Amino acid sequence: MLPISSLAAPDRMTVTSTGTERLPRVVADAASVNAASFGFRVRCGAPLRFLRSGGGTELLDVVVASEPARRPAIAPCADWPLAGVGGKVRGTLYQLNQSFEFWTTDIGAYRVDPEAGRIEMPACDDHLAREQRLWITPAALCFMHRGDVPLHAAAVETDAGAVLLAAPHRHGKSTLALAFHRLGFRVLSEDLACCRLDPDPTLLPSPALFRIRPDVYDGRPPAGTHIVATRPGRVYIAVDADRRGNGAPVPITAIVFLRESASGIAIERAPVATAIRDLWTLGFHLPTQAARARSFTQLTQLADAVPAWNLYRPAELGALAETVARVVEVCGT
């Protein structure tokens, strides 16, 4: 596994817009320190439009750079094409002592100081793309510093707690999560899950936004959501304020690995060893031996503590409601 290419996998923003856009409703004023994301109390003078209201603990300051940054004159620790944009946009990560700079070829530089709980994002006109970049690699670096575990997974809240829907890019996580929303469940994460292990595994909700491929979108935002933008390759759908809930941690009760099947819907327990292997392919870590060892230990702890399941289902829109019902029946009560 490429350690940082996985970290960048959820970044799927196409910046050039040829569709319809409008500003989403502002739910929480980040400057009031009531807005929350990934367990942080987020303070920012600029609009951050997909945050939840309340429930964060550690303070995260987000500021806009006052002038353009210059790339560090050192070798990067990772460089990779961002997923979902046809290889046209690249991300580059530099480590400078205990801080980082994350550069994208479309938006610019994010300066990340996890110890101080501070992210500086670039001044630019594309606020949607900038915010999406903010809540992937820069935010993950900050919550990894706290000891939390990032996973390539969506998450939904059932009566029992948080169910992780884990899978690589283009395996239907966002589509299935949106189906859960349609059926009245709260979506906690659409693509990047922040898992806290101690004292018991919990999920720290992410910003409340779906990024849906046009080929799996029926053209109608479900009740409790509104369209933010339509761009090449993605429709951006924000959750309304009354359906977001807060950012407080939710106990993790199941990990569900999404797999395709042409012969109906089935769900079966995954052995712990298999779960560890699959979690490793979906986890993110820095490219050092110490970081790899820490990540393996954390993922093993998660697999030991939370039941894991293999979900086999057709990759068909018509099967979504039945798939949701099956997951809830097995994992959500």
CSV table of C-alpha atoms in Angstrom, one decimal, residues 79-323:
chain,number,residue,atom,x,y,z
A,79,ASP,CA,3.6,12.9,-4.1
A,80,TRP,CA,0.5,11.3,-5.8
A,81,PRO,CA,-2.3,11.9,-8.3
A,82,LEU,CA,-5.5,12.8,-6.5
A,83,ALA,CA,-8.3,10.2,-7.1
A,84,GLY,CA,-11.3,11.1,-9.2
A,85,VAL,CA,-9.8,13.8,-11.3
A,86,GLY,CA,-8.2,11.7,-14.1
A,87,GLY,CA,-4.7,12.2,-12.8
A,88,LYS,CA,-4.8,15.9,-13.7
A,89,VAL,CA,-4.4,17.1,-10.1
A,90,ARG,CA,-1.6,16.0,-7.9
A,91,GLY,CA,-1.1,16.2,-4.1
A,92,THR,CA,2.3,16.6,-2.5
A,93,LEU,CA,3.1,16.3,1.2
A,94,TYR,CA,6.2,17.9,2.8
A,95,GLN,CA,7.2,17.3,6.4
A,96,LEU,CA,9.0,20.2,8.2
A,97,ASN,CA,10.0,19.1,11.7
A,98,GLN,CA,6.7,18.5,13.4
A,99,SER,CA,4.5,20.4,10.9
A,100,PHE,CA,3.5,19.7,7.3
A,101,GLU,CA,2.7,21.4,4.1
A,102,PHE,CA,0.1,19.8,1.8
A,103,TRP,CA,0.1,21.1,-1.8
A,104,THR,CA,-2.4,20.5,-4.6
A,105,THR,CA,-1.7,21.6,-8.1
A,106,ASP,CA,-5.2,23.2,-8.4
A,107,ILE,CA,-5.8,24.9,-5.0
A,108,GLY,CA,-2.4,25.6,-3.5
A,109,ALA,CA,-0.8,25.0,-0.1
A,110,TYR,CA,-2.2,24.0,3.3
A,111,ARG,CA,0.1,24.5,6.2
A,112,VAL,CA,-0.7,22.0,9.0
A,113,ASP,CA,0.6,22.2,12.6
A,114,PRO,CA,-1.0,19.2,14.4
A,115,GLU,CA,0.7,20.0,17.7
A,116,ALA,CA,-0.8,23.6,17.7
A,117,GLY,CA,-4.1,22.5,16.3
A,118,ARG,CA,-3.8,24.9,13.4
A,119,ILE,CA,-4.4,24.7,9.6
A,120,GLU,CA,-3.7,27.5,7.2
A,121,MET,CA,-5.5,27.1,3.9
A,122,PRO,CA,-4.8,29.1,0.7
A,123,ALA,CA,-6.8,32.1,-0.4
A,124,CYS,CA,-8.6,31.2,-3.6
A,125,ASP,CA,-11.9,31.6,-5.4
A,126,ASP,CA,-13.0,28.0,-5.4
A,127,HIS,CA,-14.2,27.7,-1.8
A,128,LEU,CA,-16.0,24.4,-2.4
A,129,ALA,CA,-12.8,22.7,-3.6
A,130,ARG,CA,-10.8,24.4,-0.8
A,131,GLU,CA,-13.1,23.1,1.9
A,132,GLN,CA,-13.1,19.6,0.5
A,133,ARG,CA,-9.3,19.5,0.4
A,134,LEU,CA,-9.2,20.8,4.0
A,135,TRP,CA,-11.3,18.0,5.5
A,136,ILE,CA,-9.2,15.2,3.9
A,137,THR,CA,-5.4,15.2,4.2
A,138,PRO,CA,-4.9,18.3,6.4
A,139,ALA,CA,-7.6,17.2,8.9
A,140,ALA,CA,-6.4,13.6,8.9
A,141,LEU,CA,-2.9,14.7,9.8
A,142,CYS,CA,-4.4,16.6,12.8
A,143,PHE,CA,-6.6,13.8,14.1
A,144,MET,CA,-3.9,11.2,13.6
A,145,HIS,CA,-1.7,13.3,15.8
A,146,ARG,CA,-4.3,12.9,18.6
A,147,GLY,CA,-4.1,9.1,18.2
A,148,ASP,CA,-7.2,8.6,16.1
A,149,VAL,CA,-7.4,6.3,13.2
A,150,PRO,CA,-8.4,7.3,9.6
A,151,LEU,CA,-10.2,4.8,7.4
A,152,HIS,CA,-11.5,4.9,3.9
A,153,ALA,CA,-15.1,4.3,4.9
A,154,ALA,CA,-18.5,5.8,5.1
A,155,ALA,CA,-20.4,5.6,8.4
A,156,VAL,CA,-24.1,5.6,9.3
A,157,GLU,CA,-25.9,5.7,12.7
A,158,THR,CA,-28.4,2.9,13.6
A,159,ASP,CA,-30.2,2.2,16.8
A,160,ALA,CA,-27.1,0.2,17.9
A,161,GLY,CA,-24.5,2.8,17.0
A,162,ALA,CA,-22.2,3.6,14.2
A,163,VAL,CA,-21.8,1.1,11.3
A,164,LEU,CA,-18.7,1.6,9.1
A,165,LEU,CA,-19.2,0.9,5.4
A,166,ALA,CA,-15.6,0.2,4.3
A,167,ALA,CA,-14.4,-0.1,0.7
A,168,PRO,CA,-11.9,1.4,-1.7
A,169,HIS,CA,-12.7,4.2,-4.2
A,170,ARG,CA,-15.7,3.5,-6.6
A,171,HIS,CA,-17.1,0.6,-4.5
A,172,GLY,CA,-20.4,2.3,-3.7
A,173,LYS,CA,-19.8,3.8,-0.2
A,174,SER,CA,-21.3,7.2,-0.9
A,175,THR,CA,-24.2,5.7,-2.8
A,176,LEU,CA,-25.1,3.3,0.0
A,177,ALA,CA,-24.7,6.0,2.6
A,178,LEU,CA,-27.1,8.2,0.7
A,179,ALA,CA,-29.6,5.3,0.6
A,180,PHE,CA,-29.3,5.1,4.4
A,181,HIS,CA,-30.1,8.8,4.5
A,182,ARG,CA,-33.2,8.3,2.3
A,183,LEU,CA,-34.5,5.7,4.7
A,184,GLY,CA,-34.2,8.0,7.7
A,185,PHE,CA,-30.7,7.1,9.1
A,186,ARG,CA,-28.1,9.7,10.0
A,187,VAL,CA,-25.0,9.6,7.9
A,188,LEU,CA,-21.9,10.3,10.0
A,189,SER,CA,-19.2,10.1,7.3
A,190,GLU,CA,-19.3,9.8,3.6
A,191,ASP,CA,-15.8,8.8,2.7
A,192,LEU,CA,-13.2,9.4,5.4
A,193,ALA,CA,-14.0,7.9,8.9
A,194,CYS,CA,-12.2,9.1,12.0
A,195,CYS,CA,-12.1,6.3,14.6
A,196,ARG,CA,-11.1,6.8,18.2
A,197,LEU,CA,-10.0,3.6,20.0
A,198,ASP,CA,-10.0,4.4,23.7
A,199,PRO,CA,-11.6,3.7,26.0
A,200,ASP,CA,-14.0,2.0,23.4
A,201,PRO,CA,-14.1,2.4,19.6
A,202,THR,CA,-16.1,5.5,18.6
A,203,LEU,CA,-16.7,7.3,15.3
A,204,LEU,CA,-16.2,11.1,15.2
A,205,PRO,CA,-18.5,12.5,12.6
A,206,SER,CA,-17.1,14.3,9.5
A,207,PRO,CA,-18.6,17.3,7.6
A,208,ALA,CA,-22.1,16.5,6.3
A,209,LEU,CA,-21.6,16.3,2.5
A,210,PHE,CA,-22.2,13.7,-0.2
A,211,ARG,CA,-20.2,13.4,-3.4
A,212,ILE,CA,-22.2,11.3,-5.8
A,213,ARG,CA,-21.3,10.1,-9.3
A,214,PRO,CA,-23.8,11.2,-11.9
A,215,ASP,CA,-24.3,7.7,-13.1
A,216,VAL,CA,-25.7,6.6,-9.7
A,217,TYR,CA,-27.7,9.7,-9.0
A,218,ASP,CA,-31.4,9.9,-10.1
A,219,GLY,CA,-31.5,13.7,-10.3
A,220,ARG,CA,-33.5,14.3,-7.1
A,221,PRO,CA,-31.8,15.2,-3.9
A,222,PRO,CA,-33.5,13.2,-1.1
A,223,ALA,CA,-35.5,14.9,1.6
A,224,GLY,CA,-33.3,16.6,4.2
A,225,THR,CA,-30.6,17.5,1.6
A,226,HIS,CA,-29.9,20.1,-1.0
A,227,ILE,CA,-27.7,20.3,-4.1
A,228,VAL,CA,-24.5,22.4,-3.6
A,229,ALA,CA,-22.9,22.0,-7.0
A,230,THR,CA,-22.9,19.9,-10.1
A,231,ARG,CA,-19.4,19.4,-11.5
A,232,PRO,CA,-17.9,17.0,-14.0
A,233,GLY,CA,-17.9,13.6,-12.5
A,234,ARG,CA,-19.6,14.5,-9.2
A,235,VAL,CA,-22.9,15.9,-7.8
A,236,TYR,CA,-22.3,17.6,-4.4
A,237,ILE,CA,-25.2,17.2,-2.0
A,238,ALA,CA,-25.2,18.8,1.5
A,239,VAL,CA,-27.3,17.5,4.4
A,240,ASP,CA,-29.7,20.0,5.9
A,241,ALA,CA,-29.1,21.4,9.4
A,242,ASP,CA,-31.9,19.4,11.0
A,243,ARG,CA,-30.6,16.1,9.7
A,244,ARG,CA,-26.9,16.6,10.5
A,245,GLY,CA,-26.9,16.2,14.2
A,246,ASN,CA,-23.9,17.2,16.3
A,247,GLY,CA,-20.3,16.1,16.1
A,248,ALA,CA,-20.2,14.1,19.3
A,249,PRO,CA,-18.6,10.6,19.2
A,250,VAL,CA,-20.9,7.6,18.4
A,251,PRO,CA,-19.9,4.0,19.5
A,252,ILE,CA,-18.8,1.8,16.6
A,253,THR,CA,-20.8,-1.4,16.6
A,254,ALA,CA,-19.9,-3.0,13.3
A,255,ILE,CA,-17.5,-2.8,10.3
A,256,VAL,CA,-19.0,-3.8,7.0
A,257,PHE,CA,-16.7,-4.5,4.0
A,258,LEU,CA,-18.6,-3.8,0.8
A,259,ARG,CA,-18.2,-6.5,-1.9
A,260,GLU,CA,-20.1,-7.0,-5.2
A,261,SER,CA,-22.2,-10.1,-6.0
A,262,ALA,CA,-24.2,-11.1,-8.9
A,263,SER,CA,-26.3,-13.6,-6.9
A,264,GLY,CA,-28.2,-11.5,-4.4
A,265,ILE,CA,-27.5,-10.0,-1.0
A,266,ALA,CA,-25.6,-11.9,1.7
A,267,ILE,CA,-23.8,-10.9,4.8
A,268,GLU,CA,-21.4,-13.0,6.8
A,269,ARG,CA,-18.9,-12.5,9.7
A,270,ALA,CA,-15.3,-11.8,8.6
A,271,PRO,CA,-12.6,-13.5,10.6
A,272,VAL,CA,-10.4,-11.1,12.6
A,273,ALA,CA,-7.3,-11.9,10.5
A,274,THR,CA,-9.2,-11.1,7.3
A,275,ALA,CA,-10.6,-7.9,8.8
A,276,ILE,CA,-7.1,-6.8,9.8
A,277,ARG,CA,-5.9,-7.4,6.3
A,278,ASP,CA,-8.7,-5.5,4.7
A,279,LEU,CA,-8.5,-2.6,7.2
A,280,TRP,CA,-4.8,-2.3,6.4
A,281,THR,CA,-5.6,-1.6,2.7
A,282,LEU,CA,-8.1,1.1,3.8
A,283,GLY,CA,-6.0,2.8,6.5
A,284,PHE,CA,-3.7,5.8,6.1
A,285,HIS,CA,-0.3,6.4,7.6
A,286,LEU,CA,2.8,8.4,7.0
A,287,PRO,CA,5.7,6.7,5.1
A,288,THR,CA,7.9,5.7,8.0
A,289,GLN,CA,8.5,2.4,9.7
A,290,ALA,CA,7.2,3.8,13.1
A,291,ALA,CA,4.0,5.1,11.5
A,292,ARG,CA,3.4,1.8,9.8
A,293,ALA,CA,3.9,-0.1,13.0
A,294,ARG,CA,1.6,2.3,14.9
A,295,SER,CA,-1.1,2.0,12.2
A,296,PHE,CA,-0.9,-1.9,12.3
A,297,THR,CA,-1.3,-1.9,16.1
A,298,GLN,CA,-4.3,0.4,16.0
A,299,LEU,CA,-6.0,-1.5,13.2
A,300,THR,CA,-5.5,-4.7,15.0
A,301,GLN,CA,-7.0,-3.2,18.2
A,302,LEU,CA,-10.0,-2.0,16.1
A,303,ALA,CA,-10.5,-5.4,14.5
A,304,ASP,CA,-10.3,-7.2,17.9
A,305,ALA,CA,-12.9,-4.9,19.5
A,306,VAL,CA,-15.5,-4.5,16.7
A,307,PRO,CA,-17.3,-7.3,14.8
A,308,ALA,CA,-16.6,-7.2,11.1
A,309,TRP,CA,-18.8,-8.4,8.3
A,310,ASN,CA,-18.5,-9.1,4.5
A,311,LEU,CA,-21.5,-7.7,2.7
A,312,TYR,CA,-22.1,-9.1,-0.8
A,313,ARG,CA,-24.6,-7.2,-2.8
A,314,PRO,CA,-25.4,-6.4,-6.5
A,315,ALA,CA,-24.1,-3.0,-7.7
A,316,GLU,CA,-27.6,-1.9,-8.7
A,317,LEU,CA,-29.6,1.1,-7.6
A,318,GLY,CA,-32.7,-1.2,-7.3
A,319,ALA,CA,-31.0,-3.3,-4.6
A,320,LEU,CA,-30.1,-0.4,-2.3
A,321,ALA,CA,-33.2,-0.5,0.0
A,322,GLU,CA,-32.9,-4.2,0.5
A,323,THR,CA,-29.2,-3.8,1.2
